[in-house]
């Protein structure tokens, strides 16, 4: 009986730990969301290709924010260019890191800011809806 209880306790502990989200997994999800958001805001006829590099850091915007910079190839017909885009996400981890949620705070595409900057909303409402839909589909 004692062994059975110990086994059930250890199994329960193992199951709760397997559901944890670590920083690398959360960053990978943020990079995927950033790429999708950038792709939705590029001019018509321009597509986002391979993401070659992703960097992550705490954002100066405040607590629970994460800065993501992706370097990707953009294709405009036959012309390929490498460019760096920046995203800032507000993120939350669940109890004992059981889940991770994030929402977009700001995206910088071609010197244009979409989202929030200080207390001001940047970009149009339609751009913001398009941006949040693309990110939600990519991340979740």
PDB file of C-alpha atoms in Angstrom:
ATOM      1  CA  UNK A   1       0.000   0.000   0.000  1.00  0.00           C
ATOM      2  CA  UNK A   2       2.803   2.391   0.905  1.00  0.00           C
ATOM      3  CA  UNK A   3       4.618   1.618  -2.348  1.00  0.00           C
ATOM      4  CA  UNK A   4       1.446   2.233  -4.376  1.00  0.00           C
ATOM      5  CA  UNK A   5       0.941   5.659  -2.794  1.00  0.00           C
ATOM      6  CA  UNK A   6       4.557   6.580  -3.395  1.00  0.00           C
ATOM      7  CA  UNK A   7       4.272   5.479  -7.035  1.00  0.00           C
ATOM      8  CA  UNK A   8       1.077   7.536  -7.542  1.00  0.00           C
ATOM      9  CA  UNK A   9       2.730  10.586  -5.957  1.00  0.00           C
ATOM     10  CA  UNK A  10       5.835  10.304  -8.152  1.00  0.00           C
ATOM     11  CA  UNK A  11       3.695   9.782 -11.247  1.00  0.00           C
ATOM     12  CA  UNK A  12       1.651  12.894 -10.440  1.00  0.00           C
ATOM     13  CA  UNK A  13       4.848  14.913  -9.942  1.00  0.00           C
ATOM     14  CA  UNK A  14       6.278  13.686 -13.231  1.00  0.00           C
ATOM     15  CA  UNK A  15       3.103  14.548 -15.113  1.00  0.00           C
ATOM     16  CA  UNK A  16       3.024  18.094 -13.766  1.00  0.00           C
ATOM     17  CA  UNK A  17       6.659  18.663 -14.692  1.00  0.00           C
ATOM     18  CA  UNK A  18       6.237  17.419 -18.272  1.00  0.00           C
ATOM     19  CA  UNK A  19       3.713  20.197 -18.899  1.00  0.00           C
ATOM     20  CA  UNK A  20       6.165  22.963 -17.986  1.00  0.00           C
ATOM     21  CA  UNK A  21       7.161  25.534 -20.578  1.00  0.00           C
ATOM     22  CA  UNK A  22      10.796  26.584 -20.479  1.00  0.00           C
ATOM     23  CA  UNK A  23      12.298  29.850 -21.737  1.00  0.00           C
ATOM     24  CA  UNK A  24      13.599  28.304 -24.996  1.00  0.00           C
ATOM     25  CA  UNK A  25      10.163  26.913 -25.889  1.00  0.00           C
ATOM     26  CA  UNK A  26       8.510  30.248 -25.133  1.00  0.00           C
ATOM     27  CA  UNK A  27      11.107  32.108 -27.219  1.00  0.00           C
ATOM     28  CA  UNK A  28      10.566  29.763 -30.176  1.00  0.00           C
ATOM     29  CA  UNK A  29       6.844  30.493 -30.025  1.00  0.00           C
ATOM     30  CA  UNK A  30       7.499  34.241 -29.851  1.00  0.00           C
ATOM     31  CA  UNK A  31       9.825  34.085 -32.870  1.00  0.00           C
ATOM     32  CA  UNK A  32       7.163  32.233 -34.849  1.00  0.00           C
ATOM     33  CA  UNK A  33       4.579  34.844 -33.866  1.00  0.00           C
ATOM     34  CA  UNK A  34       6.900  37.711 -34.738  1.00  0.00           C
ATOM     35  CA  UNK A  35       7.601  36.266 -38.192  1.00  0.00           C
ATOM     36  CA  UNK A  36       3.874  35.834 -38.857  1.00  0.00           C
ATOM     37  CA  UNK A  37       3.145  39.376 -37.699  1.00  0.00           C
ATOM     38  CA  UNK A  38       5.872  40.863 -39.862  1.00  0.00           C
ATOM     39  CA  UNK A  39       4.703  38.852 -42.875  1.00  0.00           C
ATOM     40  CA  UNK A  40       1.181  40.224 -42.462  1.00  0.00           C
ATOM     41  CA  UNK A  41       2.434  43.823 -42.514  1.00  0.00           C
ATOM     42  CA  UNK A  42       4.802  43.638 -45.485  1.00  0.00           C
ATOM     43  CA  UNK A  43       3.741  45.490 -48.636  1.00  0.00           C
ATOM     44  CA  UNK A  44       1.681  43.563 -51.171  1.00  0.00           C
ATOM     45  CA  UNK A  45       3.887  41.436 -53.407  1.00  0.00           C
ATOM     46  CA  UNK A  46       6.588  41.085 -50.752  1.00  0.00           C
ATOM     47  CA  UNK A  47       6.893  37.819 -48.856  1.00  0.00           C
ATOM     48  CA  UNK A  48       8.875  36.819 -45.815  1.00  0.00           C
ATOM     49  CA  UNK A  49      11.214  33.919 -46.481  1.00  0.00           C
ATOM     50  CA  UNK A  50      13.597  32.046 -44.228  1.00  0.00           C
ATOM     51  CA  UNK A  51      14.225  33.396 -40.731  1.00  0.00           C
ATOM     52  CA  UNK A  52      18.011  33.194 -40.424  1.00  0.00           C
ATOM     53  CA  UNK A  53      18.512  34.509 -36.907  1.00  0.00           C
ATOM     54  CA  UNK A  54      16.434  35.238 -33.823  1.00  0.00           C
ATOM     55  CA  UNK A  55      17.598  37.095 -30.728  1.00  0.00           C
ATOM     56  CA  UNK A  56      15.694  37.523 -27.480  1.00  0.00           C
ATOM     57  CA  UNK A  57      16.074  39.848 -24.520  1.00  0.00           C
ATOM     58  CA  UNK A  58      14.094  41.467 -21.743  1.00  0.00           C
ATOM     59  CA  UNK A  59      12.369  44.550 -23.071  1.00  0.00           C
ATOM     60  CA  UNK A  60      12.853  48.000 -21.541  1.00  0.00           C
ATOM     61  CA  UNK A  61       9.090  48.563 -21.986  1.00  0.00           C
ATOM     62  CA  UNK A  62       8.448  47.055 -18.571  1.00  0.00           C
ATOM     63  CA  UNK A  63       8.110  43.851 -16.594  1.00  0.00           C
ATOM     64  CA  UNK A  64       6.744  40.760 -18.340  1.00  0.00           C
ATOM     65  CA  UNK A  65       7.741  42.038 -21.771  1.00  0.00           C
ATOM     66  CA  UNK A  66      10.081  40.272 -24.176  1.00  0.00           C
ATOM     67  CA  UNK A  67      11.984  41.802 -27.099  1.00  0.00           C
ATOM     68  CA  UNK A  68      12.364  39.591 -30.178  1.00  0.00           C
ATOM     69  CA  UNK A  69      14.513  40.517 -33.180  1.00  0.00           C
ATOM     70  CA  UNK A  70      14.397  38.320 -36.278  1.00  0.00           C
ATOM     71  CA  UNK A  71      16.663  38.549 -39.291  1.00  0.00           C
ATOM     72  CA  UNK A  72      14.884  37.184 -42.334  1.00  0.00           C
ATOM     73  CA  UNK A  73      14.995  37.193 -46.102  1.00  0.00           C
ATOM     74  CA  UNK A  74      12.276  39.179 -47.847  1.00  0.00           C
ATOM     75  CA  UNK A  75      11.418  38.468 -51.451  1.00  0.00           C
ATOM     76  CA  UNK A  76       9.954  41.034 -53.814  1.00  0.00           C
ATOM     77  CA  UNK A  77       9.664  39.262 -57.138  1.00  0.00           C
ATOM     78  CA  UNK A  78      13.242  38.309 -57.961  1.00  0.00           C
ATOM     79  CA  UNK A  79      14.901  40.624 -55.436  1.00  0.00           C
ATOM     80  CA  UNK A  80      15.945  39.044 -52.132  1.00  0.00           C
ATOM     81  CA  UNK A  81      17.021  41.212 -49.217  1.00  0.00           C
ATOM     82  CA  UNK A  82      17.961  40.431 -45.669  1.00  0.00           C
ATOM     83  CA  UNK A  83      16.315  42.636 -43.060  1.00  0.00           C
ATOM     84  CA  UNK A  84      15.904  42.731 -39.296  1.00  0.00           C
ATOM     85  CA  UNK A  85      12.488  43.185 -37.701  1.00  0.00           C
ATOM     86  CA  UNK A  86      11.653  43.764 -34.056  1.00  0.00           C
ATOM     87  CA  UNK A  87       8.698  42.688 -31.952  1.00  0.00           C
ATOM     88  CA  UNK A  88       7.826  43.255 -28.319  1.00  0.00           C
ATOM     89  CA  UNK A  89       5.444  40.878 -26.590  1.00  0.00           C
ATOM     90  CA  UNK A  90       3.705  41.039 -23.237  1.00  0.00           C
ATOM     91  CA  UNK A  91       3.889  37.547 -21.796  1.00  0.00           C
ATOM     92  CA  UNK A  92       2.691  35.528 -18.837  1.00  0.00           C
ATOM     93  CA  UNK A  93       3.645  32.132 -17.503  1.00  0.00           C
ATOM     94  CA  UNK A  94       1.095  30.034 -15.642  1.00  0.00           C
ATOM     95  CA  UNK A  95       1.533  28.521 -12.201  1.00  0.00           C
ATOM     96  CA  UNK A  96       4.844  26.593 -12.118  1.00  0.00           C
ATOM     97  CA  UNK A  97       5.309  27.441 -15.832  1.00  0.00           C
ATOM     98  CA  UNK A  98       2.507  25.089 -16.870  1.00  0.00           C
ATOM     99  CA  UNK A  99       1.556  27.360 -19.754  1.00  0.00           C
ATOM    100  CA  UNK A 100       2.748  30.434 -21.622  1.00  0.00           C
ATOM    101  CA  UNK A 101       0.633  33.158 -23.179  1.00  0.00           C
ATOM    102  CA  UNK A 102       1.758  36.256 -25.022  1.00  0.00           C
ATOM    103  CA  UNK A 103       0.177  39.188 -26.796  1.00  0.00           C
ATOM    104  CA  UNK A 104       1.771  41.625 -29.175  1.00  0.00           C
ATOM    105  CA  UNK A 105       2.769  45.012 -27.820  1.00  0.00           C
ATOM    106  CA  UNK A 106       4.744  46.463 -30.726  1.00  0.00           C
ATOM    107  CA  UNK A 107       6.150  45.507 -34.150  1.00  0.00           C
ATOM    108  CA  UNK A 108       8.686  47.478 -36.187  1.00  0.00           C
ATOM    109  CA  UNK A 109       8.612  46.904 -39.947  1.00  0.00           C
ATOM    110  CA  UNK A 110      10.591  49.113 -42.342  1.00  0.00           C
ATOM    111  CA  UNK A 111      10.936  51.986 -39.834  1.00  0.00           C
ATOM    112  CA  UNK A 112       7.170  51.876 -39.192  1.00  0.00           C
ATOM    113  CA  UNK A 113       5.806  51.073 -35.718  1.00  0.00           C
ATOM    114  CA  UNK A 114       2.587  49.100 -35.277  1.00  0.00           C
ATOM    115  CA  UNK A 115       0.983  48.585 -31.892  1.00  0.00           C
ATOM    116  CA  UNK A 116       1.732  50.703 -28.871  1.00  0.00           C
ATOM    117  CA  UNK A 117       4.499  53.207 -28.300  1.00  0.00           C
ATOM    118  CA  UNK A 118       4.359  54.805 -24.865  1.00  0.00           C
ATOM    119  CA  UNK A 119       0.726  55.821 -24.425  1.00  0.00           C
ATOM    120  CA  UNK A 120       0.070  56.212 -28.136  1.00  0.00           C
ATOM    121  CA  UNK A 121      -1.381  53.625 -30.530  1.00  0.00           C
ATOM    122  CA  UNK A 122       0.634  53.441 -33.753  1.00  0.00           C
ATOM    123  CA  UNK A 123      -0.709  52.294 -37.121  1.00  0.00           C
ATOM    124  CA  UNK A 124      -4.297  51.843 -38.240  1.00  0.00           C
ATOM    125  CA  UNK A 125      -6.955  49.697 -36.607  1.00  0.00           C
ATOM    126  CA  UNK A 126      -7.107  47.441 -39.689  1.00  0.00           C
ATOM    127  CA  UNK A 127      -3.343  46.860 -39.544  1.00  0.00           C
ATOM    128  CA  UNK A 128      -3.575  45.981 -35.860  1.00  0.00           C
ATOM    129  CA  UNK A 129      -6.408  43.488 -36.444  1.00  0.00           C
ATOM    130  CA  UNK A 130      -4.477  41.898 -39.315  1.00  0.00           C
ATOM    131  CA  UNK A 131      -1.358  41.741 -37.138  1.00  0.00           C
ATOM    132  CA  UNK A 132      -3.031  40.173 -34.104  1.00  0.00           C
ATOM    133  CA  UNK A 133      -4.906  37.598 -36.221  1.00  0.00           C
ATOM    134  CA  UNK A 134      -1.709  36.468 -37.953  1.00  0.00           C
ATOM    135  CA  UNK A 135       0.174  36.191 -34.663  1.00  0.00           C
ATOM    136  CA  UNK A 136      -2.642  34.314 -32.922  1.00  0.00           C
ATOM    137  CA  UNK A 137      -2.836  31.770 -35.756  1.00  0.00           C
ATOM    138  CA  UNK A 138       0.933  31.235 -35.750  1.00  0.00           C
ATOM    139  CA  UNK A 139       1.385  30.947 -31.993  1.00  0.00           C
ATOM    140  CA  UNK A 140      -1.730  29.066 -30.967  1.00  0.00           C
TER     141      UNK A 140
END
